[in-house]
PDB file of C-alpha atoms in Angstrom:
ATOM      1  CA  UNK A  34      38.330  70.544  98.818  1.00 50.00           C
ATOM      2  CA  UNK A  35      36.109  73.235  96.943  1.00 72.00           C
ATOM      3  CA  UNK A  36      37.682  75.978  97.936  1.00 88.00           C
ATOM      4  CA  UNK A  37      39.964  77.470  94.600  1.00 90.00           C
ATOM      5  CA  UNK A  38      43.253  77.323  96.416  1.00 94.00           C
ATOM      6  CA  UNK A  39      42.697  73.301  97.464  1.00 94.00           C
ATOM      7  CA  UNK A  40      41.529  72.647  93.784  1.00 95.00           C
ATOM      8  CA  UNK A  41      44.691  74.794  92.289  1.00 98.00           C
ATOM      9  CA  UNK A  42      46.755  72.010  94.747  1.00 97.00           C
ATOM     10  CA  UNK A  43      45.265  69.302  93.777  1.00 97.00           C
ATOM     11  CA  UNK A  44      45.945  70.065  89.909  1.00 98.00           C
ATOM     12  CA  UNK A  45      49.414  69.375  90.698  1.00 98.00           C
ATOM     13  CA  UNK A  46      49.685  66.199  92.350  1.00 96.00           C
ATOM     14  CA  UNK A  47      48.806  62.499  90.780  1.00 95.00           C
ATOM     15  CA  UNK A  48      49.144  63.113  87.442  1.00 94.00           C
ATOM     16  CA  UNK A  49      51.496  60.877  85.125  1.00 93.00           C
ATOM     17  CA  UNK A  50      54.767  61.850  84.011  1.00 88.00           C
ATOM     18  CA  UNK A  51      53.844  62.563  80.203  1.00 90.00           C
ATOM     19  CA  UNK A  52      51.122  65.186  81.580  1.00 95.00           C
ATOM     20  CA  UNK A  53      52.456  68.067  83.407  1.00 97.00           C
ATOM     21  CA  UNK A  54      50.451  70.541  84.202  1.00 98.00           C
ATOM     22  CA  UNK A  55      50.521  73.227  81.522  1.00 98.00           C
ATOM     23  CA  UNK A  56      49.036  76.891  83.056  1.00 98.00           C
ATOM     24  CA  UNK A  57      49.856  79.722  80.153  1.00 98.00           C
ATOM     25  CA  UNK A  58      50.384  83.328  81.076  1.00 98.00           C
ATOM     26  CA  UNK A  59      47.849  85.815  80.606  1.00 98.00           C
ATOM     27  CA  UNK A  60      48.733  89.516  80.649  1.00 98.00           C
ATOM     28  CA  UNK A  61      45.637  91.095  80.862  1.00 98.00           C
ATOM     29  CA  UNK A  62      41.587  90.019  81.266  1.00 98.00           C
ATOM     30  CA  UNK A  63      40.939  89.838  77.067  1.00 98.00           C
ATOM     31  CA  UNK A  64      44.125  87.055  77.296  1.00 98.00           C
ATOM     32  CA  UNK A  65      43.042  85.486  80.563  1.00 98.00           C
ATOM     33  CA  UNK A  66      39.603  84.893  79.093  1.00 98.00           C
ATOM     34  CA  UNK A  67      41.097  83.418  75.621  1.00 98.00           C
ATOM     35  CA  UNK A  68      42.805  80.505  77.878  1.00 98.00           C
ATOM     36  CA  UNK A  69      39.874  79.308  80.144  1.00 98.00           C
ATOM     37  CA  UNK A  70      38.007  79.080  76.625  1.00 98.00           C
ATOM     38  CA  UNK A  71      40.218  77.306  74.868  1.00 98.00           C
ATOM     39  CA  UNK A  72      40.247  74.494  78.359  1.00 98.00           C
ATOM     40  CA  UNK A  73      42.745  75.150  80.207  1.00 98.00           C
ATOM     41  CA  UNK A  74      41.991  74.528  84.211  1.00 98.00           C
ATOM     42  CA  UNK A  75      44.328  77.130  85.300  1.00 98.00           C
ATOM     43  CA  UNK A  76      46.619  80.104  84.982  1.00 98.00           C
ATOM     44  CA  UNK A  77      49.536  81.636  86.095  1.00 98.00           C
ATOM     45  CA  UNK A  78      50.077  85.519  85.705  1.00 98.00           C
ATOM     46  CA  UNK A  79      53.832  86.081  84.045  1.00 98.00           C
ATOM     47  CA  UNK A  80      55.310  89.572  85.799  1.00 98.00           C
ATOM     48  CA  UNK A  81      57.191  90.428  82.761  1.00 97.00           C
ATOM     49  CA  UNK A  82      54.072  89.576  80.447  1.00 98.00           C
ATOM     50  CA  UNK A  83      52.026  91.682  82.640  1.00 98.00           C
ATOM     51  CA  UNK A  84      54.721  94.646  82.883  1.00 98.00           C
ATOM     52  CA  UNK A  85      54.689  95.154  79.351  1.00 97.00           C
ATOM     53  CA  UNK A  86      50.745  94.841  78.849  1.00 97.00           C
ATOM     54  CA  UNK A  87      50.928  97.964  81.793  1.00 98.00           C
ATOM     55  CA  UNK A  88      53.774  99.697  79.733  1.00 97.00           C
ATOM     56  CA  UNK A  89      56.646  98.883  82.096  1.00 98.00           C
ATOM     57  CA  UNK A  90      59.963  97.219  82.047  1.00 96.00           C
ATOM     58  CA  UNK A  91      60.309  93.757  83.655  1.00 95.00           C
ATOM     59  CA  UNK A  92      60.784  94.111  87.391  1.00 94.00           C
ATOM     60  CA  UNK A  93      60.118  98.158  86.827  1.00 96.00           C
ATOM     61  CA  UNK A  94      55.865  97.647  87.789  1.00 98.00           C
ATOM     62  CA  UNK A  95      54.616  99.375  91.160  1.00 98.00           C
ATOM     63  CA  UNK A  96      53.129  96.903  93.379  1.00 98.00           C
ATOM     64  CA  UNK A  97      49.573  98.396  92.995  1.00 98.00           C
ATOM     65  CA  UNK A  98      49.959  98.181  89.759  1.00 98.00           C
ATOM     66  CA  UNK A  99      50.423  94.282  89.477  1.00 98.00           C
ATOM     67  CA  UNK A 100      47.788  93.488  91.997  1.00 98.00           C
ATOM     68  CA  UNK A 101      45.313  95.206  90.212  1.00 98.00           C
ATOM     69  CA  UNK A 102      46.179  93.984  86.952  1.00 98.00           C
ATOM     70  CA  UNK A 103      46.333  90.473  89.186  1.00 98.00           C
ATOM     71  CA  UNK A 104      42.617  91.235  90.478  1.00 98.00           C
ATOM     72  CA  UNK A 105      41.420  92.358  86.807  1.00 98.00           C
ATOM     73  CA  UNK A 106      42.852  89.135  85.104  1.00 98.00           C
ATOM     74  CA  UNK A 107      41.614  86.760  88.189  1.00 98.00           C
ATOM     75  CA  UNK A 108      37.812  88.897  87.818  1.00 98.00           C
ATOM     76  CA  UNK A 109      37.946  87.433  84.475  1.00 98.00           C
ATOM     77  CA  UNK A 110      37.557  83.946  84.642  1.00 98.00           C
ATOM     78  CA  UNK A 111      36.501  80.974  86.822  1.00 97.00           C
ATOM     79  CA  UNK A 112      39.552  79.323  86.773  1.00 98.00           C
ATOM     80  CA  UNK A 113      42.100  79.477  89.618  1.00 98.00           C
ATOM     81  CA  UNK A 114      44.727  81.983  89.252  1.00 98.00           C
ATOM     82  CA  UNK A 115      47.974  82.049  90.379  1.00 98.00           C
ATOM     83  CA  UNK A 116      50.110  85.274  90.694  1.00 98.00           C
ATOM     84  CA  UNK A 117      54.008  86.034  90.070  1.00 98.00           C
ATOM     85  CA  UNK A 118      54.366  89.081  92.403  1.00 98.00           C
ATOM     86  CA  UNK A 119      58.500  88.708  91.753  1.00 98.00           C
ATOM     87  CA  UNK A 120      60.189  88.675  95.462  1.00 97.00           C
ATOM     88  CA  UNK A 121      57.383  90.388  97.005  1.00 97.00           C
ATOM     89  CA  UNK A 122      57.404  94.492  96.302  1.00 98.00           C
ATOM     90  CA  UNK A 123      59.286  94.452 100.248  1.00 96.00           C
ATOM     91  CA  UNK A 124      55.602  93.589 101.401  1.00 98.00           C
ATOM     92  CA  UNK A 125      55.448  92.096 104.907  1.00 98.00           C
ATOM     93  CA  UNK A 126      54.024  87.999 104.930  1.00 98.00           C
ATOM     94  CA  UNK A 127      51.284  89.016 106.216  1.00 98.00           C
ATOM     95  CA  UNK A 128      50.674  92.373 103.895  1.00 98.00           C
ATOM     96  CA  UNK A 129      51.764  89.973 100.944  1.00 98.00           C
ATOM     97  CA  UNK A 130      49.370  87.342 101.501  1.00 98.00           C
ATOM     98  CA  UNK A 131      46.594  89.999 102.192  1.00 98.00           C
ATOM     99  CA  UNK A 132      47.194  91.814  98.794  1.00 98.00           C
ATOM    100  CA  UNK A 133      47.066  88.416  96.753  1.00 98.00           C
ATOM    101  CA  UNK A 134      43.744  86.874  98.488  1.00 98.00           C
ATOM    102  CA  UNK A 135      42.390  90.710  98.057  1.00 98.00           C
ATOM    103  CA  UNK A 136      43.122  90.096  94.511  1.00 98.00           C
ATOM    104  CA  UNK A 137      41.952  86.889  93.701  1.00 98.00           C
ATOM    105  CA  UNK A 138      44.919  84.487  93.604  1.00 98.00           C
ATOM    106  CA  UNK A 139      45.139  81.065  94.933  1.00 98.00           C
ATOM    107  CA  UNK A 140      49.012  81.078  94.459  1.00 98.00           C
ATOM    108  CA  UNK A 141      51.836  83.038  93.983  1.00 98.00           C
ATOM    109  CA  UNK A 142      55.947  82.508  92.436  1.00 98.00           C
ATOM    110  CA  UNK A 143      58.349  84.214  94.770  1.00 98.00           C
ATOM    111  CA  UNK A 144      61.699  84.561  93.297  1.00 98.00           C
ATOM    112  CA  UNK A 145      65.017  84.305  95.734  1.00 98.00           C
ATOM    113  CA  UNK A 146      66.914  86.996  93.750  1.00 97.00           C
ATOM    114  CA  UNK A 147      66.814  91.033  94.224  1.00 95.00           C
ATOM    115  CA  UNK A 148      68.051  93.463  91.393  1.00 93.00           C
ATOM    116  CA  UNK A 149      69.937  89.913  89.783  1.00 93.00           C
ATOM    117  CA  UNK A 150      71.497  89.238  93.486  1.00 96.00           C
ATOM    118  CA  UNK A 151      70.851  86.063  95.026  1.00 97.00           C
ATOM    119  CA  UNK A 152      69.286  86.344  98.888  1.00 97.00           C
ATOM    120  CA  UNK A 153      70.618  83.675 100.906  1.00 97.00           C
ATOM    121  CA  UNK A 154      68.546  80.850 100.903  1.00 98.00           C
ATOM    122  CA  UNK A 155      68.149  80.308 104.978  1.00 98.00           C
ATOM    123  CA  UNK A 156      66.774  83.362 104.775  1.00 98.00           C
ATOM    124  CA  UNK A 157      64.523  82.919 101.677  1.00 98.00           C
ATOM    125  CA  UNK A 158      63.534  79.801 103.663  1.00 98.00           C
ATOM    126  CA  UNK A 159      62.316  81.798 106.902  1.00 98.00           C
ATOM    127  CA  UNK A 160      60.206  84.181 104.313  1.00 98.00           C
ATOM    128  CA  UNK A 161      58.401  81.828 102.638  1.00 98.00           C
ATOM    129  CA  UNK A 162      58.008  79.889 105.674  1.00 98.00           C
ATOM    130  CA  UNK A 163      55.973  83.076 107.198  1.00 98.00           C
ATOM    131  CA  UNK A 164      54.014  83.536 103.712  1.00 98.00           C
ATOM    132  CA  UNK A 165      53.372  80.154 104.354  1.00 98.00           C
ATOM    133  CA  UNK A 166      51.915  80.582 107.915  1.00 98.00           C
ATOM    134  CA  UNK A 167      50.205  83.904 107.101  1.00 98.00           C
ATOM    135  CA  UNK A 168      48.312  82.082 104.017  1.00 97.00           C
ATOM    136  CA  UNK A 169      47.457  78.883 105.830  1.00 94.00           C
ATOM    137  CA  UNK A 170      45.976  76.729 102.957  1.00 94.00           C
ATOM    138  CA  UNK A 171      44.709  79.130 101.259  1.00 97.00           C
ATOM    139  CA  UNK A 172      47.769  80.033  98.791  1.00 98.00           C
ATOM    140  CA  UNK A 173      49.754  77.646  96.723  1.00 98.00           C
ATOM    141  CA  UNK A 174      53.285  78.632  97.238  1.00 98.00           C
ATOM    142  CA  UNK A 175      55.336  78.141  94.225  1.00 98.00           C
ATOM    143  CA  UNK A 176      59.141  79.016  95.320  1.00 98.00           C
ATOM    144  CA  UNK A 177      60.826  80.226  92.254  1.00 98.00           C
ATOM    145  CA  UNK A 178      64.720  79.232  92.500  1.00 98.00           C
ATOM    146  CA  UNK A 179      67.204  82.081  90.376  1.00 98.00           C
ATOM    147  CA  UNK A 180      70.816  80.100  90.342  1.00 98.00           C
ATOM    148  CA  UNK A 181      70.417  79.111  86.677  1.00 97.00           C
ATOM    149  CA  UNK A 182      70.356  83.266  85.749  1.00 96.00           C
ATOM    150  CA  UNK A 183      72.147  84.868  88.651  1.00 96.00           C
ATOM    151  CA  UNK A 184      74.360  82.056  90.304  1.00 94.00           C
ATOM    152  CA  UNK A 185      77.985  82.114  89.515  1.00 91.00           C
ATOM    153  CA  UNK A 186      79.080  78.927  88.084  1.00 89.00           C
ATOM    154  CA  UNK A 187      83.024  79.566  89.141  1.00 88.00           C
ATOM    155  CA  UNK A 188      81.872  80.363  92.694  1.00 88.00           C
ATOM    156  CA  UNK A 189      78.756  77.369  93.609  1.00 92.00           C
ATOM    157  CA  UNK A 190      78.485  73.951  92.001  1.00 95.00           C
ATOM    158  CA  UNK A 191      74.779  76.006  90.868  1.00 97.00           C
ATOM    159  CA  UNK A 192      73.512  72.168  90.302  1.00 96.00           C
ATOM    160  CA  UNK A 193      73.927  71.472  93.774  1.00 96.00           C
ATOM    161  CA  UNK A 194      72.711  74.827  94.684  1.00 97.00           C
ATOM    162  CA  UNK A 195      69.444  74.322  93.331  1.00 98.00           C
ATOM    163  CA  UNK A 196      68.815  71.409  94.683  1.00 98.00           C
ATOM    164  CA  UNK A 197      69.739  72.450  98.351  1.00 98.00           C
ATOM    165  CA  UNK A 198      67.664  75.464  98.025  1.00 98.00           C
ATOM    166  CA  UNK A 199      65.005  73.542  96.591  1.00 98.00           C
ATOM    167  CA  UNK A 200      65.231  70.979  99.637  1.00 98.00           C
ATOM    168  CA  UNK A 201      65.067  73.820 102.332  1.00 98.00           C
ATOM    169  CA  UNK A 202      62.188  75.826 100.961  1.00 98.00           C
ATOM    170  CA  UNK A 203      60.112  72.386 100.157  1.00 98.00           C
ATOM    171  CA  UNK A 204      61.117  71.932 104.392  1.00 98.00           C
ATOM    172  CA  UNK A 205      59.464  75.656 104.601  1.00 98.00           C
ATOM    173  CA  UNK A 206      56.409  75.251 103.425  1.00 98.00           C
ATOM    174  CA  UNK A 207      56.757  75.597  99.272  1.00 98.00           C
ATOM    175  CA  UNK A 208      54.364  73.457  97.422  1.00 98.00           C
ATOM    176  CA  UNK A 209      56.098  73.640  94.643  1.00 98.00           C
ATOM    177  CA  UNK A 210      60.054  74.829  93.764  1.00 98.00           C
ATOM    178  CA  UNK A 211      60.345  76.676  90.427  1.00 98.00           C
ATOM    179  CA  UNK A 212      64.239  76.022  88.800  1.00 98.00           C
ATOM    180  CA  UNK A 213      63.852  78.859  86.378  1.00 97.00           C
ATOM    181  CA  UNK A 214      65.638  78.117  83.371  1.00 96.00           C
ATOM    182  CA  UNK A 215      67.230  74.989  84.584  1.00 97.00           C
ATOM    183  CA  UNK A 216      68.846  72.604  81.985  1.00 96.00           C
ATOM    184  CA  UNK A 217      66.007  70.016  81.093  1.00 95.00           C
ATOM    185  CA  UNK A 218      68.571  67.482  81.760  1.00 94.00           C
ATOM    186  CA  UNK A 219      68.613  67.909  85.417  1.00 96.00           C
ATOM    187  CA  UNK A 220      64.755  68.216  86.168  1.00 97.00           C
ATOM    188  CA  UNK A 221      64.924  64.429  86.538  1.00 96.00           C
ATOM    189  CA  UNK A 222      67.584  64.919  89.447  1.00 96.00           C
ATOM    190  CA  UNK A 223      66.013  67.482  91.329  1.00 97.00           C
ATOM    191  CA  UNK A 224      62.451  65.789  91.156  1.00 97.00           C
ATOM    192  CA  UNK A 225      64.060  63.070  92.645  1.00 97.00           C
ATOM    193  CA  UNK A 226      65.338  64.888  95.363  1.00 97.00           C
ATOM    194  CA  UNK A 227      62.583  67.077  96.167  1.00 98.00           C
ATOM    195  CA  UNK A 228      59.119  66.072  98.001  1.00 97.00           C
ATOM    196  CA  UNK A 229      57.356  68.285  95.965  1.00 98.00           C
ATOM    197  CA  UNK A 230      56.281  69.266  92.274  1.00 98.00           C
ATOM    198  CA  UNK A 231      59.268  70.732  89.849  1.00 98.00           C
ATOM    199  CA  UNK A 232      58.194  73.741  87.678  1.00 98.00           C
ATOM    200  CA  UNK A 233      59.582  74.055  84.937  1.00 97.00           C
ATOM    201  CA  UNK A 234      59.560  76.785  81.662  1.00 96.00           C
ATOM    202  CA  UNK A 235      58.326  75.133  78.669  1.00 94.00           C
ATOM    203  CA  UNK A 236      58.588  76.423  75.096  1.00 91.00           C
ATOM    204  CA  UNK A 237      55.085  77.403  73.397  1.00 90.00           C
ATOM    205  CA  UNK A 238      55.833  74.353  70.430  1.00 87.00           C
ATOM    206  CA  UNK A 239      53.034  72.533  70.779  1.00 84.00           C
ATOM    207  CA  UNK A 240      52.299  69.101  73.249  1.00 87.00           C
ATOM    208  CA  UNK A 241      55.652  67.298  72.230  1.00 90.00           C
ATOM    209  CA  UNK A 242      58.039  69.806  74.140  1.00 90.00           C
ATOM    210  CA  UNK A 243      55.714  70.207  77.260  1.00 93.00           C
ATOM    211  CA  UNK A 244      55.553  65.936  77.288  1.00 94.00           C
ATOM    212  CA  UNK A 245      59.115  65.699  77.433  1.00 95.00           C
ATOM    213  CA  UNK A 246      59.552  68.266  79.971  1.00 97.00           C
ATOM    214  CA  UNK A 247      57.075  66.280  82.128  1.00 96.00           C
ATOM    215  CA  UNK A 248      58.948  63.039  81.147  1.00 96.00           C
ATOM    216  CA  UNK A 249      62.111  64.531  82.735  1.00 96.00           C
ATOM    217  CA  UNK A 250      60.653  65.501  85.830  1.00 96.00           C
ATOM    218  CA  UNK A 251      58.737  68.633  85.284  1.00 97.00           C
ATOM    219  CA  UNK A 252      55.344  68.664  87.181  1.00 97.00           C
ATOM    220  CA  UNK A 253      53.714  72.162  85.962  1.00 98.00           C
ATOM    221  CA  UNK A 254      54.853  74.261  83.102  1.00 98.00           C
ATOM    222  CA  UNK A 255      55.144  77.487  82.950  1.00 98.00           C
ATOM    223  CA  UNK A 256      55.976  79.959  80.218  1.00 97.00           C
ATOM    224  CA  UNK A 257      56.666  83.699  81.365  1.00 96.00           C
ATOM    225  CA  UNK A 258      56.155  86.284  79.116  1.00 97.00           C
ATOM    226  CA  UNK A 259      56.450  84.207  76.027  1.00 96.00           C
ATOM    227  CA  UNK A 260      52.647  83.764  75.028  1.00 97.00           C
ATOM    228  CA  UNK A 261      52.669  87.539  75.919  1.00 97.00           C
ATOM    229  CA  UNK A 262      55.648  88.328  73.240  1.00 97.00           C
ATOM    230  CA  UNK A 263      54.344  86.099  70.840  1.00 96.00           C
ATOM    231  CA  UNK A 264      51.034  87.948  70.831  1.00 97.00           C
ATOM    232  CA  UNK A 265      53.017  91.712  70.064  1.00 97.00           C
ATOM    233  CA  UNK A 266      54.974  89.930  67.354  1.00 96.00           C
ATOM    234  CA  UNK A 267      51.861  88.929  65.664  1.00 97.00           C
ATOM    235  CA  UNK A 268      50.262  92.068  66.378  1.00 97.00           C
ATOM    236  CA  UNK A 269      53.693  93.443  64.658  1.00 96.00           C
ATOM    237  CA  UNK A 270      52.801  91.683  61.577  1.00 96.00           C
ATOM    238  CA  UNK A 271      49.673  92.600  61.743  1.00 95.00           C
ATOM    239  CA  UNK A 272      50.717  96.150  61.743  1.00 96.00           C
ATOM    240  CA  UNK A 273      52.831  95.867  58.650  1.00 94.00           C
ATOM    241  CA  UNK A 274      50.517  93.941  56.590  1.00 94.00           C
ATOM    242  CA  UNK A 275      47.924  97.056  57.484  1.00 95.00           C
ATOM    243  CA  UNK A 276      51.028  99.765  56.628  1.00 95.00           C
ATOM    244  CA  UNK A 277      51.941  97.353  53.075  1.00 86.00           C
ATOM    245  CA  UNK A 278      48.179  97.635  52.100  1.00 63.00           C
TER     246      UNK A 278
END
């Protein structure tokens, strides 16, 4: 139970419905090292946050890139770290897993969509099912489900979508499904449905907003690269209050 992936698990499970888990998004070690000061018992990398901080376009970073921007921002603290390596850079299961333990992670997101198509989900299944089996316990598995941005709502009932891909990758070996940018007002349905935690993206506002996500369902709360955009828009201020002076 001491080992940082078990601990990372562990944050996720028994806790009350009013107290998600909330792990913010560094994009680099100087951001990483803000959050584990100001308390927080965990983080989870954001892709996009950490594209731009490596001058890239979301979904545009080379795999070696991200890893070692994974392993500098993991070398940085003592908290666990979990990693969004997007669908997985074409790595082998076994290559994957290697990479992210070689960088530090206890966890990973996995997203079931290439270039904004959505894989079918048997198949998603079977992949995170070997990630799964090459990790053993030693990654937490966060299955990140893309029907609320690249489903087609006149094709799929993308409600009942989610919750059927949710359902076979929990049956894979997910510890945790990931409903990107699903309506708050069906977290409470698909947490009922599903044996294991909901992740949901929260707004930066303050406790209030995270609360009610957890009050709906939500387990963990995630915020991709918003803590990252919010810093370059205050940097942009700064910038302008230097140019005005």
């Amino acid at each position: 139970m001491n080992d940082p992936a078990s601990v990372f698990r562990a944050l996720h499970h028994g806790r009350p419905p009013g107290d998600p888990l909330v792990l913010p998004g560094p994009w680099d070690a100087a951001s990483a090292r803000v959050f584990e000061e100001a308390g927080f018992p965990a983080l989870a990398t954001p892709s996009a946050g950490v594209a731009a901080s490596l001058g890239y376009a979301d979904g545009h970073t080379p795999a070696g890139e991200m890893f070692a921007a994974v392993a500098r921002i993991a070398g940085a603290v003592s908290v666990p770290v979990s990693a969004d390596v997007e669908a997985g850079y074409g790595l082998a299961p076994g290559e994957l897993v290697d990479r992210l333990l070689e960088a530090g992670a206890v966890g990973c997101n996995l997203e079931d969509s290439t270039d904004g198509v959505l894989v079918d989900p048997h198949r998603q299944a079977d992949r995170l099912a070997e990630v799964r089996a090459a990790a053993g316990g030693r990654l937490f598995v966060n299955a990140r489900i893309d029907t609320y941005i690249h489903g087609d709502p006149d094709a799929v009932d993308v409600a009942a979508d989610t919750v059927a891909r949710a359902l076979l990758y929990a049956e894979a070996g997910a510890d945790c499904v990931y409903p990107i940018m699903a309506p708050p007002d069906t977290l409470s349905g698909l947490a009922a449905a599903v044996p294991v935690p909901v992740n949901a993206v929260g707004a930066p506002d303050g406790p209030s907003a995270v609360r009610r996500l957890g009050e709906l369902g939500a387990t963990r709360i995630t915020f991709g690269p918003q803590l990252q955009r919010r810093a370059a828009d205050a940097v942009r201020d700064l910038a302008q209050r230097l140019l005005g002076s």
